[in-house]
Structures are given as structure tokens and as C-alpha cells.
PDB file of C-alpha atoms in Angstrom:
ATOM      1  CA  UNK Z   1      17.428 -20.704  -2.249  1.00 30.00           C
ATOM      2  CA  UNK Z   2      18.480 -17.724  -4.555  1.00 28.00           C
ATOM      3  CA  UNK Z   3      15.770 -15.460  -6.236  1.00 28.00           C
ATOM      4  CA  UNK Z   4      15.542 -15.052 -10.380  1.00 30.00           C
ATOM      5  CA  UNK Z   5      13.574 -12.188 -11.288  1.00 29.00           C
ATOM      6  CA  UNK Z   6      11.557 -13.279 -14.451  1.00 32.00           C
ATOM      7  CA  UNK Z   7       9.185 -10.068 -16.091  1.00 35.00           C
ATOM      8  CA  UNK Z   8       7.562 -10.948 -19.417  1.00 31.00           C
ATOM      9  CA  UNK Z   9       5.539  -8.106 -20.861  1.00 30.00           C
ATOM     10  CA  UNK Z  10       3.545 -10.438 -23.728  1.00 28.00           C
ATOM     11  CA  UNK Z  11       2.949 -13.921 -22.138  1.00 27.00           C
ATOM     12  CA  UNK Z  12       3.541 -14.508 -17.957  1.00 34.00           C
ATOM     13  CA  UNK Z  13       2.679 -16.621 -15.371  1.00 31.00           C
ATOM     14  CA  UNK Z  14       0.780 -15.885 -12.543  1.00 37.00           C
ATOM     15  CA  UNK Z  15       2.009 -16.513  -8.875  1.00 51.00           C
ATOM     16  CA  UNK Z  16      -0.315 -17.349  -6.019  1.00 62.00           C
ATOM     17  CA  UNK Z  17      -1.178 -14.342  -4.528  1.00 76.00           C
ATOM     18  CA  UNK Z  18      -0.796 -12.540  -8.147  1.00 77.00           C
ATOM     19  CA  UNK Z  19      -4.251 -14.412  -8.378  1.00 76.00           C
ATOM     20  CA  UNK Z  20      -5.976 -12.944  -5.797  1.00 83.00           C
ATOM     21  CA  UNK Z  21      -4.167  -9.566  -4.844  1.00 91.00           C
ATOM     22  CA  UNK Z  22      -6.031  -6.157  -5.471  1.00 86.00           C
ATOM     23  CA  UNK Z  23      -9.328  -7.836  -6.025  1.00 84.00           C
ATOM     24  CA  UNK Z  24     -11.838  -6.909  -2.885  1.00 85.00           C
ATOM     25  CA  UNK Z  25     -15.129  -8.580  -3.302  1.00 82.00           C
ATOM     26  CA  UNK Z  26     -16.930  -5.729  -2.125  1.00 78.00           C
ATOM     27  CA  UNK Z  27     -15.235  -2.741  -3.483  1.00 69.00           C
ATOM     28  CA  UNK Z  28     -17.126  -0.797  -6.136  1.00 57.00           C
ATOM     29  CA  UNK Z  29     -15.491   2.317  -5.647  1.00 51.00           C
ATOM     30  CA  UNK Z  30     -16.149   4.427  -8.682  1.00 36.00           C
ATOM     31  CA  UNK Z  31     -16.334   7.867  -7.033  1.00 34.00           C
ATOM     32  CA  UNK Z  32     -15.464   8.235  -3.120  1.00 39.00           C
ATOM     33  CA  UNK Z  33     -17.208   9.156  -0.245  1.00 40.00           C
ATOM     34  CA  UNK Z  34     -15.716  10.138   3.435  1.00 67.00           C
ATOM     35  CA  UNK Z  35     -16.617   7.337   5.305  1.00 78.00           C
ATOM     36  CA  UNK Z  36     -15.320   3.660   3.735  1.00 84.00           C
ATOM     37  CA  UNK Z  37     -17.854   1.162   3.311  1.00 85.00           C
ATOM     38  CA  UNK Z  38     -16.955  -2.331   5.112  1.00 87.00           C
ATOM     39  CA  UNK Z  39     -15.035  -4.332   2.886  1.00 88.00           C
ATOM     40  CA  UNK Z  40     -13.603  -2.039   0.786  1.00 91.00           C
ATOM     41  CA  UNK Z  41     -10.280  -2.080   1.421  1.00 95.00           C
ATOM     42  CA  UNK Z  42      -9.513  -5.015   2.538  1.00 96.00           C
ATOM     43  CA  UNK Z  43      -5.752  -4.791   2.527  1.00 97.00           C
ATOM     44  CA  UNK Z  44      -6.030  -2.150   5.077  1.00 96.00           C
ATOM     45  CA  UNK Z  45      -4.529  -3.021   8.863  1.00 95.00           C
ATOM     46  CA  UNK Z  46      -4.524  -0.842  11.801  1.00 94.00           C
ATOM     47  CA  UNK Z  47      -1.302  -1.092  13.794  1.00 94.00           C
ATOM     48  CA  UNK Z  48      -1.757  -0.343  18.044  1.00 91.00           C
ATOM     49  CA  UNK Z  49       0.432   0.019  20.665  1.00 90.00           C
ATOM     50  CA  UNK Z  50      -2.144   0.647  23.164  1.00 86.00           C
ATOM     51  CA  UNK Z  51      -4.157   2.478  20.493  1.00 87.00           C
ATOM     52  CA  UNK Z  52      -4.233   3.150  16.863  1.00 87.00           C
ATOM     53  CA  UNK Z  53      -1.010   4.518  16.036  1.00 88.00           C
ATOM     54  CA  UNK Z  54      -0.202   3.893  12.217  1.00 92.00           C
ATOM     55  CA  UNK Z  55      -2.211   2.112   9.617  1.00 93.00           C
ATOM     56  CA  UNK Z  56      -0.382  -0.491   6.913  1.00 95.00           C
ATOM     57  CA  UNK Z  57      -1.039  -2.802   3.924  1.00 97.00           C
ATOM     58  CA  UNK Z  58      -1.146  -6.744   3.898  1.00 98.00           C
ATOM     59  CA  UNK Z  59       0.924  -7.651   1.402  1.00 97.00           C
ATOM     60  CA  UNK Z  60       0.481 -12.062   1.339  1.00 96.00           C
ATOM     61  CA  UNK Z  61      -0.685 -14.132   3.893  1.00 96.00           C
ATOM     62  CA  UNK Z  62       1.919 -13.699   6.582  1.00 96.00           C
ATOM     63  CA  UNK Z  63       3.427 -10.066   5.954  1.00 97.00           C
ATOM     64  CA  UNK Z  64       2.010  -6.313   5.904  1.00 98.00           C
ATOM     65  CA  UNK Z  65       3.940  -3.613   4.868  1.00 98.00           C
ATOM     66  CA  UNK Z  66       4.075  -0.011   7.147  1.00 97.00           C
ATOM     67  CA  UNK Z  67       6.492   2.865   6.929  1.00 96.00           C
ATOM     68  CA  UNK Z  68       9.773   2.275   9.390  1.00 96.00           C
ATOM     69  CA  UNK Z  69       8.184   5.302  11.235  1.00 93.00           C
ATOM     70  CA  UNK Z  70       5.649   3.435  12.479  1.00 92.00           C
ATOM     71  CA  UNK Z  71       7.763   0.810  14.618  1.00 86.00           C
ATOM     72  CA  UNK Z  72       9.077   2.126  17.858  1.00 74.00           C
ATOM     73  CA  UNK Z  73       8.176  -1.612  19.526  1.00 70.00           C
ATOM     74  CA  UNK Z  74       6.793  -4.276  19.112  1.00 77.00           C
ATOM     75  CA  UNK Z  75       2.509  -3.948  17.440  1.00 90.00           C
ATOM     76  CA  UNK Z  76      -0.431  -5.487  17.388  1.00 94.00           C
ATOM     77  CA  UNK Z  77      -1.800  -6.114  13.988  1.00 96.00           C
ATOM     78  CA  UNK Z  78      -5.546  -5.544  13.543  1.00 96.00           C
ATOM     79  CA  UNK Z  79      -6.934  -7.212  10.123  1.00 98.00           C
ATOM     80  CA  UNK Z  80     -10.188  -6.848   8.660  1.00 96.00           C
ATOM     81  CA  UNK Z  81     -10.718  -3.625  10.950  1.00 93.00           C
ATOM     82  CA  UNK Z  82     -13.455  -1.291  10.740  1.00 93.00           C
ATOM     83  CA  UNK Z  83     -14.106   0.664  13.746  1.00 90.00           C
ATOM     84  CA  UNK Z  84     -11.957   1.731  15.966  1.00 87.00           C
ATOM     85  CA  UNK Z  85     -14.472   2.094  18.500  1.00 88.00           C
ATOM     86  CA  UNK Z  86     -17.075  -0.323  18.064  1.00 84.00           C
ATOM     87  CA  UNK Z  87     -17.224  -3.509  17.063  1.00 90.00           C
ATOM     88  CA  UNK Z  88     -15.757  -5.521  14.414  1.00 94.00           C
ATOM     89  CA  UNK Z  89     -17.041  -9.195  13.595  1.00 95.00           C
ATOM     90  CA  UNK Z  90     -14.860  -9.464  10.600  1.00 95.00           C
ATOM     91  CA  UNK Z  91     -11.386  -8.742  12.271  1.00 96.00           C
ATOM     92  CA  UNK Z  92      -8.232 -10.792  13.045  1.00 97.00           C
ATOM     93  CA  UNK Z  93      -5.735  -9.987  15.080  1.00 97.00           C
ATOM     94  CA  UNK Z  94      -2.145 -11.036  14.960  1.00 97.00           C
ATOM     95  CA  UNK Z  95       1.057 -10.225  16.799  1.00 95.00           C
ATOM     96  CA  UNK Z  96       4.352  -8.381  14.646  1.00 94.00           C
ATOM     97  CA  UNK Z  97       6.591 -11.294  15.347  1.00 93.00           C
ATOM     98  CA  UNK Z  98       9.184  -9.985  13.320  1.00 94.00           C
ATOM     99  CA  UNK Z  99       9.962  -6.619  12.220  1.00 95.00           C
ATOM    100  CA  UNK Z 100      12.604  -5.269   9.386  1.00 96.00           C
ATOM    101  CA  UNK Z 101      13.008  -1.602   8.784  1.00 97.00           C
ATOM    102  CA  UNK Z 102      14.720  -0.297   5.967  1.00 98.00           C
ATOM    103  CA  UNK Z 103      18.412  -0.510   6.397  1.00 97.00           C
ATOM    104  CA  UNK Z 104      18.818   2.764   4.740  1.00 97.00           C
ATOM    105  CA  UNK Z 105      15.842   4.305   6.713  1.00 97.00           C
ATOM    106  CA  UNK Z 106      16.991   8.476   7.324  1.00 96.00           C
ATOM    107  CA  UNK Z 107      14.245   9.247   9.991  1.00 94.00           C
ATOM    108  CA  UNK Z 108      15.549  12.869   9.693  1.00 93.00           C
ATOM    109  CA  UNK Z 109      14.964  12.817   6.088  1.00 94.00           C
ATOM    110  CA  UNK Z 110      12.106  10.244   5.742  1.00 94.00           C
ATOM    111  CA  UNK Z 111      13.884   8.488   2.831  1.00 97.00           C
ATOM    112  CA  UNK Z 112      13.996   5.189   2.652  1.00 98.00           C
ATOM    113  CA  UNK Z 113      10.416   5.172   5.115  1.00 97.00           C
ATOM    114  CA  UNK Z 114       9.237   1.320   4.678  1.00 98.00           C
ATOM    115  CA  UNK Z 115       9.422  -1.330   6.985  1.00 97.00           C
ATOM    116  CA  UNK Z 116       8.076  -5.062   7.219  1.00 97.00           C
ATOM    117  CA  UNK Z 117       6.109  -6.581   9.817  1.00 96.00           C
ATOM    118  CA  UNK Z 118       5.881 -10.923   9.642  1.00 96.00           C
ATOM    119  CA  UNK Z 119       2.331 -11.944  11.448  1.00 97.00           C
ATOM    120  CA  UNK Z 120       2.854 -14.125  14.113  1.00 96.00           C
ATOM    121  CA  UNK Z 121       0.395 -16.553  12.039  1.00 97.00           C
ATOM    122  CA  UNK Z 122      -0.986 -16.629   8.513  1.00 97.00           C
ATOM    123  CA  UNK Z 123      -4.165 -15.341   7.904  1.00 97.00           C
ATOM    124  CA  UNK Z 124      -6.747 -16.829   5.799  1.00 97.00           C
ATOM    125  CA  UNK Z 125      -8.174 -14.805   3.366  1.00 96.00           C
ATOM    126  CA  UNK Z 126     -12.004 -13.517   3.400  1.00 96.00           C
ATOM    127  CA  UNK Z 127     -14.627 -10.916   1.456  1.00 95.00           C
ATOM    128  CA  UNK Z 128     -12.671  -8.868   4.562  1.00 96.00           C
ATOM    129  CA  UNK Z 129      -9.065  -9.539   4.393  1.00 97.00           C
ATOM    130  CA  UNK Z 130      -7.067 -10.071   0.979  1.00 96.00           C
ATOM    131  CA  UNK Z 131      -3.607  -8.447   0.065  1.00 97.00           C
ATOM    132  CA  UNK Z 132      -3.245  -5.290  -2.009  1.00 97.00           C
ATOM    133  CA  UNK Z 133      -1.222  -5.490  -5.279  1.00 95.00           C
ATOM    134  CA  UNK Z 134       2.521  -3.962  -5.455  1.00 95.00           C
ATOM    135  CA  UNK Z 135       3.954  -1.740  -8.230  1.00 94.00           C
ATOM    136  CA  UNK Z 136       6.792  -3.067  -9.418  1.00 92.00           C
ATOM    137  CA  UNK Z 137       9.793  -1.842 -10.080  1.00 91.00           C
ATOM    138  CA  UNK Z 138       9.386  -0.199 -13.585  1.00 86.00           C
ATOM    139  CA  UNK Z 139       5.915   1.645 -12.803  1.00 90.00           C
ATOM    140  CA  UNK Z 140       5.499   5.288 -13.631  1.00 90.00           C
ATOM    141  CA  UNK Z 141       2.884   6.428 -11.690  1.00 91.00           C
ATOM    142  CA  UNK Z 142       2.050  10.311 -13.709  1.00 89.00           C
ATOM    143  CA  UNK Z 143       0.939  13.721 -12.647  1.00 91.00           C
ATOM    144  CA  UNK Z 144      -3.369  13.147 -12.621  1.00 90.00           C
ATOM    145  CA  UNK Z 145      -3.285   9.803 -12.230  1.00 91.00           C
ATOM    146  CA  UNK Z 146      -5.987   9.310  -9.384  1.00 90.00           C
ATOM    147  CA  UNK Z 147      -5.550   7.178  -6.577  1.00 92.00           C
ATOM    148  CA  UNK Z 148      -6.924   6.396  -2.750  1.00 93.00           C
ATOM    149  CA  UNK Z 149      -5.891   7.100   0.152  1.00 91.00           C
ATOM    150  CA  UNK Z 150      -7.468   5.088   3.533  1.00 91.00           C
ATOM    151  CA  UNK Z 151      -6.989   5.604   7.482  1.00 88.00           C
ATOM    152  CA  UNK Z 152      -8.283   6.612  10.535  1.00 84.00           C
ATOM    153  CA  UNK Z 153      -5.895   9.600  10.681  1.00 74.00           C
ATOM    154  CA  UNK Z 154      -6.966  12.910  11.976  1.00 62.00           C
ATOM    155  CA  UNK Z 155      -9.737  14.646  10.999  1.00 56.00           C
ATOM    156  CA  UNK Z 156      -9.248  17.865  11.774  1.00 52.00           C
ATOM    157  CA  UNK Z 157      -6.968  20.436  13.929  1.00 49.00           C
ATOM    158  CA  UNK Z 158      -7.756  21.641  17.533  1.00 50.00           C
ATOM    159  CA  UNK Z 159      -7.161  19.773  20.945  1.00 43.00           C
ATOM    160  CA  UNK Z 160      -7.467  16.649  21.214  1.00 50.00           C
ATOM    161  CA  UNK Z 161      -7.253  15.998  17.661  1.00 50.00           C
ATOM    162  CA  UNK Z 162     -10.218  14.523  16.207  1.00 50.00           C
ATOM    163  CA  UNK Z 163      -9.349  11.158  14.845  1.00 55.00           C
ATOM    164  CA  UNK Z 164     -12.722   9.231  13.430  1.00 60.00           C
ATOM    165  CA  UNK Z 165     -14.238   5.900  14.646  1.00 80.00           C
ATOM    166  CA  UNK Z 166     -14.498   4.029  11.226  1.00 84.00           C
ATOM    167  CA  UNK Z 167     -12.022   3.828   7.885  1.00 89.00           C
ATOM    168  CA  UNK Z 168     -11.447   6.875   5.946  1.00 85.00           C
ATOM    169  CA  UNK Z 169     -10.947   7.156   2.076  1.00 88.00           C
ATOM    170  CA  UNK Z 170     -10.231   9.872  -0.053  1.00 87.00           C
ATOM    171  CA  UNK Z 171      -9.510  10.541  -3.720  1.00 89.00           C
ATOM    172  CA  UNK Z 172      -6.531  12.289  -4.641  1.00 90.00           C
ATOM    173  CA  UNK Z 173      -4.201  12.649  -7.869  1.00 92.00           C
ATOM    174  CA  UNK Z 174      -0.403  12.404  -8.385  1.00 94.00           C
ATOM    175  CA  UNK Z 175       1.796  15.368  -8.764  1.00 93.00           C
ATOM    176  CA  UNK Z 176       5.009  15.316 -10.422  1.00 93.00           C
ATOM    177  CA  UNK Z 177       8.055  15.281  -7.840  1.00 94.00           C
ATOM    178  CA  UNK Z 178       9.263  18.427  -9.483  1.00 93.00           C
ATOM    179  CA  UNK Z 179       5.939  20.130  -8.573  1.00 93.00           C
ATOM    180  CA  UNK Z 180       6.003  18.635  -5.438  1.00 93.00           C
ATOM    181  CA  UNK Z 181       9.843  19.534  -4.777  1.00 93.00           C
ATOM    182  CA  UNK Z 182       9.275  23.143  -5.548  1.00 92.00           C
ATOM    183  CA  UNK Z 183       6.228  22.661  -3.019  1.00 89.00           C
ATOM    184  CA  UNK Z 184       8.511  21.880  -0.079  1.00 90.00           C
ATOM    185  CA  UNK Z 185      11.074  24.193  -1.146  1.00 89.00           C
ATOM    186  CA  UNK Z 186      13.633  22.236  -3.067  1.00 84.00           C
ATOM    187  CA  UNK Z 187      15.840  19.252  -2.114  1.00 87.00           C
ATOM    188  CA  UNK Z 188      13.519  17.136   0.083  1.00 93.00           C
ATOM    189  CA  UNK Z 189      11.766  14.916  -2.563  1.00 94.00           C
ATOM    190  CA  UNK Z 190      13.861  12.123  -3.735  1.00 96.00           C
ATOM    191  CA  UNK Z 191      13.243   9.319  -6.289  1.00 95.00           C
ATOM    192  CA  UNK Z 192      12.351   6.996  -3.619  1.00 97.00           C
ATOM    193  CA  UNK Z 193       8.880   8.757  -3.206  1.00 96.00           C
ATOM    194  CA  UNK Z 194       5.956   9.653  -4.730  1.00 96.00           C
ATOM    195  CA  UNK Z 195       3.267  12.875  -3.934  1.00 94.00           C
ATOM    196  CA  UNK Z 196       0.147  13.306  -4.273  1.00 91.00           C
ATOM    197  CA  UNK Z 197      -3.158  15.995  -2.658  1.00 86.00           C
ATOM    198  CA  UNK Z 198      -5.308  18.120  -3.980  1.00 80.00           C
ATOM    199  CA  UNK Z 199      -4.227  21.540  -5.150  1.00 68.00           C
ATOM    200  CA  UNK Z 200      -7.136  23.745  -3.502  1.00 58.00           C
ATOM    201  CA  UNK Z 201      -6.327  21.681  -0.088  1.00 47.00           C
ATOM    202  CA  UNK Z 202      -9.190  21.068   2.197  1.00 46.00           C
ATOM    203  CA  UNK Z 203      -8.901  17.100   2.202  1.00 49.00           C
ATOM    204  CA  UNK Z 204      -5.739  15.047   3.272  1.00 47.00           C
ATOM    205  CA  UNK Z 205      -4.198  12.303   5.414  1.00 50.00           C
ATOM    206  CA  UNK Z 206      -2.855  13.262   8.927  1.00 54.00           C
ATOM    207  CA  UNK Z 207      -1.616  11.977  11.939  1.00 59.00           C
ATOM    208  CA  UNK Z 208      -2.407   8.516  12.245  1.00 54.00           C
ATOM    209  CA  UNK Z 209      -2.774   7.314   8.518  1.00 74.00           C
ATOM    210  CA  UNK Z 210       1.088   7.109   8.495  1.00 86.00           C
ATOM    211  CA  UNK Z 211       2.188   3.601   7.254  1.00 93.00           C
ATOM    212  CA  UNK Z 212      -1.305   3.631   5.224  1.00 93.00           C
ATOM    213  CA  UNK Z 213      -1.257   2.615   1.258  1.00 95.00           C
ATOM    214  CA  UNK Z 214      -1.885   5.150  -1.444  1.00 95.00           C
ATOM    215  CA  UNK Z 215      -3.301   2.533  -4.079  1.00 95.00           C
ATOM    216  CA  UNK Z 216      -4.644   3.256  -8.016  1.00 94.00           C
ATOM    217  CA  UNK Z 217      -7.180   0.552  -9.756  1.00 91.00           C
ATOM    218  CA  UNK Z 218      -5.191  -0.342 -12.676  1.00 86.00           C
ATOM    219  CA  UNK Z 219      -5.415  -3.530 -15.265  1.00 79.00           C
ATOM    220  CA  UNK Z 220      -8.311  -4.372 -13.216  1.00 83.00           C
ATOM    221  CA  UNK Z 221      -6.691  -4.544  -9.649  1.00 90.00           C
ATOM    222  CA  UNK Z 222      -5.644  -2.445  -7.144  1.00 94.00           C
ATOM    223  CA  UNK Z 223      -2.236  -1.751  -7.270  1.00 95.00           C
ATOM    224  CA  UNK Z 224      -0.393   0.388  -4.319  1.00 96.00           C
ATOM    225  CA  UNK Z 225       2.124   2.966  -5.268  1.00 96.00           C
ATOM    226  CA  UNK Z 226       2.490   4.797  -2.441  1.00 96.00           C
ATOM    227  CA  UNK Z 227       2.764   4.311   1.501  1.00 96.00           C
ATOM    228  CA  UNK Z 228       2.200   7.249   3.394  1.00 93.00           C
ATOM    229  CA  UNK Z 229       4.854   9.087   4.962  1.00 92.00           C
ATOM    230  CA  UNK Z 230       4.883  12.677   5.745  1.00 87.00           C
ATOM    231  CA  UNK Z 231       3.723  16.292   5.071  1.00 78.00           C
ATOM    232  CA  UNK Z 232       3.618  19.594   6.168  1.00 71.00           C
ATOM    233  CA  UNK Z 233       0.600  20.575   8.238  1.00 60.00           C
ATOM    234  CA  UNK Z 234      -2.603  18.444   6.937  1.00 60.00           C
ATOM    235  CA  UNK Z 235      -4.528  19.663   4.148  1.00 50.00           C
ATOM    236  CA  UNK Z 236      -2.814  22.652   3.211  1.00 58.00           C
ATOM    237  CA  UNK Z 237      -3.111  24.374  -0.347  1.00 59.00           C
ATOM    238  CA  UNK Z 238      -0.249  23.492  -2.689  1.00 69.00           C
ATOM    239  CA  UNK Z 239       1.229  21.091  -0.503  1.00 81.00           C
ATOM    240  CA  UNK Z 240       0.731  17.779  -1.188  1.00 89.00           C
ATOM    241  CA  UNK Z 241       1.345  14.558   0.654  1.00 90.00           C
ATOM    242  CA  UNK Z 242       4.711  12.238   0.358  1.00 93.00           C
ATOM    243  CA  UNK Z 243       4.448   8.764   0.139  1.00 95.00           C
ATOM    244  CA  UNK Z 244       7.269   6.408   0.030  1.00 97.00           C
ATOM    245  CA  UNK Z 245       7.151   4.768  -3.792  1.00 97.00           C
ATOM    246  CA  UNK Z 246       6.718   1.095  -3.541  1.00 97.00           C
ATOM    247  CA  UNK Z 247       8.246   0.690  -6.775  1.00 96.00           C
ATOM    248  CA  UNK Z 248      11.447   1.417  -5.822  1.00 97.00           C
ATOM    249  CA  UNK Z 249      11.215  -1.532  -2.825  1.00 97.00           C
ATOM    250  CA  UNK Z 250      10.770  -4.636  -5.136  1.00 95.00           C
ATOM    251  CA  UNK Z 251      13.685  -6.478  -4.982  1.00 95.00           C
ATOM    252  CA  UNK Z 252      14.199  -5.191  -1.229  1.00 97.00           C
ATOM    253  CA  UNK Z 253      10.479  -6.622  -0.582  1.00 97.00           C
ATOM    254  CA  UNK Z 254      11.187 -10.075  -2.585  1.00 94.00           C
ATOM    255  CA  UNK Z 255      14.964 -10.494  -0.615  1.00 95.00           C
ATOM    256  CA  UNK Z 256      13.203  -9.880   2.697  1.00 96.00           C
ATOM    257  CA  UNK Z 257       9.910 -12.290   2.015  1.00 95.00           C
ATOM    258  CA  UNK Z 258      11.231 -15.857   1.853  1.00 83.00           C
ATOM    259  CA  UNK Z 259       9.025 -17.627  -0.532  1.00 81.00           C
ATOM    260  CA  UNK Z 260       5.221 -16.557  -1.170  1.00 84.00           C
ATOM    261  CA  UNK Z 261       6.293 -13.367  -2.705  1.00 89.00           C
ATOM    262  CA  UNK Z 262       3.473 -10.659  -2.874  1.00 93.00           C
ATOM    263  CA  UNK Z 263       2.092  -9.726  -6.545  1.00 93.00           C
ATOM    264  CA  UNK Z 264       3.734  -6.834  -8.420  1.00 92.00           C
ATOM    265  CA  UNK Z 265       2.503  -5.393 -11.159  1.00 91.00           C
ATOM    266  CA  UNK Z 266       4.321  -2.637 -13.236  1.00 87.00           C
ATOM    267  CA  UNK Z 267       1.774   0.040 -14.295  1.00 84.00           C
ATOM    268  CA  UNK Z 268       2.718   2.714 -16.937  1.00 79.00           C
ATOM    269  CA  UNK Z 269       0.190   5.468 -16.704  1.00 70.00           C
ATOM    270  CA  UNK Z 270       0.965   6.741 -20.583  1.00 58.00           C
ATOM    271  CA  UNK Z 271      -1.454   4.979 -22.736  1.00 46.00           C
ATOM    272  CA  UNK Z 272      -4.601   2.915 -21.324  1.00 47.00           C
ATOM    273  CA  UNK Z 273      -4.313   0.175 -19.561  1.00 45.00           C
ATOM    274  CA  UNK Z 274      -6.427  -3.299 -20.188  1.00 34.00           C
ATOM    275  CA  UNK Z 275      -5.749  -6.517 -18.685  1.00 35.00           C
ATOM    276  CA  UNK Z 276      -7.456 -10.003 -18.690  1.00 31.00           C
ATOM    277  CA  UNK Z 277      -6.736 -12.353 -15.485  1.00 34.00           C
ATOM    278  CA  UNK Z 278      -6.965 -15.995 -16.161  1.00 32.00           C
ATOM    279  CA  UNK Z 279      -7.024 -19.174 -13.799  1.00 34.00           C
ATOM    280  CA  UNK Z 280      -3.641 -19.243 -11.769  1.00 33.00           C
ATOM    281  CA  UNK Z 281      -0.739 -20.683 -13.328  1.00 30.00           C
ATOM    282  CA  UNK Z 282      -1.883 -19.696 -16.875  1.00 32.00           C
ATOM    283  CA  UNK Z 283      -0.053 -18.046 -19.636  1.00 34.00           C
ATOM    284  CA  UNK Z 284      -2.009 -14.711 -20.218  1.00 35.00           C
ATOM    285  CA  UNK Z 285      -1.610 -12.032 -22.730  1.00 37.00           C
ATOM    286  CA  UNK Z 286      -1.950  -8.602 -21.828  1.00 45.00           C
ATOM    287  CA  UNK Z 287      -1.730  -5.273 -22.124  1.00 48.00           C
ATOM    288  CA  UNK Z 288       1.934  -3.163 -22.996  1.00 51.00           C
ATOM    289  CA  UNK Z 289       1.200  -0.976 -20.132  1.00 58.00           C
ATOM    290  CA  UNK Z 290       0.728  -3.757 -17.558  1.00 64.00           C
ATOM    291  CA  UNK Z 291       3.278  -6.607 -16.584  1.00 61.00           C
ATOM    292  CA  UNK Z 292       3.470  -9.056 -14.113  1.00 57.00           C
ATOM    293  CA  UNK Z 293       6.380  -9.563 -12.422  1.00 56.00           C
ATOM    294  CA  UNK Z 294       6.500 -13.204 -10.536  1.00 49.00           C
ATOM    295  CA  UNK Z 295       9.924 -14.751  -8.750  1.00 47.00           C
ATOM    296  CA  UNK Z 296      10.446 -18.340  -8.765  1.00 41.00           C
ATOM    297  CA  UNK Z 297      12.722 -20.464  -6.191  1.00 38.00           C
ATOM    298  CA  UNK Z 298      16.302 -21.939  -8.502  1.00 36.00           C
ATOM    299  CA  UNK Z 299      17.319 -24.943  -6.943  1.00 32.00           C
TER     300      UNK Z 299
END
């Protein structure tokens, strides 16, 4: 069945996993520690080979989304994670049993650095495992608009590498591509991705939170903007992160996912946002800088 796109800024109606996305029971993250409290981010998957290689987001029931580095074979898919070394009575694992990278993926570039992993079997959703929300296609994410960033990434330089044993989350703000351009030198950040790390350096993802979302509590939820892609040395002054912009991946995301389409949500960060979420499959009203963008089957 073909796709319409419907987006209604006053009046919409919610999809199923509009209903529930960005909403963790047991987040109250209002300023951020190191170490991520169980539960938090509940979106949050840990993709292995034979270890941890690359986190990722769940994006519905059956699909998490990862950056096309990530996916040099077939993974295994660890839900609900939060130690990587101890144990974890809230997990679920799944196989990838399907993968689709980015037709336009440049590894030698990094543009184009998404991918989409199918679980070999839904998962049901728990206080420990719910989807994150997407930014749709219209979001402007601006320079000082603070989001989070989770993983078990590195920790720190030396050898081996210090990676941690339980989720990661850190605080950091957007910066402009322009800023972020001139950062890198010129001619290496492109539309299709979004930057963001703190200007005195000292705090950062690394190796190993590749794949991982970069999300901002808007209109009440938890909407990711960014997935985490690449940078130059961790934590250096002036040189912030790059994540691949979600925004620009809607329509790819929604041709890709056959039916149960994940929730977007198109944020503008001028003005403040305020949002009121009714019962599924309610009209709502709500706010100019927030709009819901849901995709229903023509027959």
C-alpha cells in the first residue's frame, strides 16, 4: 500500500506508537549525572558482535535505528540493557534479522550515516523498553538547545581504552553547523547532520557510543535529533560531536518501515514549546512549535 504524509499543525491525530514514544516511566532527568539511572532511557539498545560494539535507538516495536557504521554483519540486539558486565533482569534480546543501510551511505565522508535494523521478533513494551520519539522532517534543532547523549562508549584515553560497565549520559548543547564547520575546517558538515559538545571540552561520546541517539525533551517527550556519528579525538575543546540529523531521514524511515510507523514530531526551538497528549486516536490541539506528523495506509 502507498504512504500519504498527513502533518496538521492545529488539530492531529495520534498514531500508535505517537502515544507512547518518548515517555520513560522512570526518567526524571532534570539535570544529569555520569552514571544513568536504570530506566532512564529506555530507547537505548546495545548492539554486539561478540561484545559491545555500537549502541542504537528503538524506534517501534520491531525496528531500532543505528548509524550504517555500525553494521559490518549480522548483531545481536540487547534491549532494556544496563550493564555490560553484570547482570540485567530487565533485558531482551533479539536477533537483526534484517538490516538496511542508507543507500547513499559515503563511509569516507560519514554522510548519509543511518541504517535500520528489523528485530527478529517484536518486543513488548515495559517501565524498561519503550521507543524514543523522531524529529520530523521540518525540526530546527538551534545553537543552545540542550540535549542527551547515552552509551557505554569510552571513557577515557590510554591502553586498553576504558569503556564503563553501566549506561552513560551526558548533557550537551547544539552548535550551529557553521560553528561546527569552521570547527573541522570547512567542507565536512553537511545538512544531513547535526553537532553538538561542550565548548571547554572535557566531556564527550567516544568509541563505542556510535549508532547512540542524541535526544532533547520537547512538548513533553523525548524527541531524538541526532544519532551519533563521528568526531575528532574525544572530548576535545572546540570540537564538537557530529550526529547524523534524524530529521532529514523521515520519509526514508516511513518508506523503509512497512506499517507501524515510529512517532515524529517536528520541534522548532524558536519560541517555547507546550504540548498536551490526549488518549490515542484523539484530535488534540497544540502548540505552533510542535506538530505531529502521522502516515496512514491509502487503499
Amino acid at each position: 500500500n502507498a504512504i500519504n504524509y498527513i502533518g496538521l499543525t492545529d488539530l492531529i491525530i495520534q498514531s500508535h506508537f505517537l502515544s507512547v514514544c518518548g515517555k520513560p516511566a522512570l526518567n526524571t532527568r532534570i539535570v544529569g549525572g555520569e552514571e544513568a539511572p536504570p530506566g532512564s532511557w529506555p530507547w537505548q539498545v546495545s548492539l554486539h558482535i561478540y561484545n559491545h560494539i555500537c549502541g542504537g535507538s528503538l524506534i517501534n516495536d520491531q525496528w531500532v535505528m543505528t548509524a550504517a557504521q555500525c553494521i559490518p554483519s549480522l548483531v545481536t540486539v540487547y534491549l532494556g540493557r544496563q550493564s555490560q558486565e553484570g547482570s540485567n533482569p530487565n533485558e531482551v534480546v533479539r536477533k537483526a534479522a534484517q538490516i538496511i543501510i542508507h543507500p547513499d551511505y559515503n563511509p569516507g565522508t560519514s554522510n548519509n550515516d543511518i541504517a535500520l535494523l528489523k528485530l527478529s521478533q517484536p518486543v513488548n513494551f515495559t517501565s524498561y523498553i519503550s521507543p524514543v520519539c523522531l524529529a520530523a522532517s521540518n525540526s530546527t534543532f538551534s545553537s543552545g538547545v540542550n540535549t542527551w547523549i547515552t552509551g557505554w562508549g569510552n571513557i577515557g584515553s590510554g591502553a586498553p581504552l576504558p569503556s564503563p560497565q553501566n549506561l552513560m549520559e551526558l548533557e550537551v548543547p547544539v552548535v550551529e553547523n557553521s560553528q561546527c564547520n569552521s570547527s573541522y575546517g570547512g567542507n565536512i558538515i553537511t545538512d544531513s547532520m547535526i553537532c553538538a559538545g561542550l565548548q571547554e571540552g572535557g566531556k564527550d561520546s567516544c568509541q563505542g557510543d556510535s549508532g547512540g541517539p542524541m535526544v532533547s525533551k520537547q512538548c513533553g517527550r523525548w524527541i531524538q535529533a541526532g544519532i551519533e556519528s563521528f568526531g575528532r579525538g574525544c572530548a576535545e575543546p572546540n570540537i564538537p560531536e557530529v550526529y547524523t540529523r534524524v530529521s532529514q531521514y523521515e520519509s526514508w524511515i516511513n518508506g523503509v518501515i512497512n506499517g507501524n510507523q515510529p512517532g515524529f514530531i517536528s520541534f522548532k526551538s524558536s519560541g517555547t514549546a507546550s504540548c498536551t497528549i490526549p488518549p490515542t486516536n484523539q484530535a488534540i490541539a497544540i502548540a505552533p512549535e510542535c506538530e505531529y506528523h502521522v502516515f496512514f495506509p491509502s487503499y
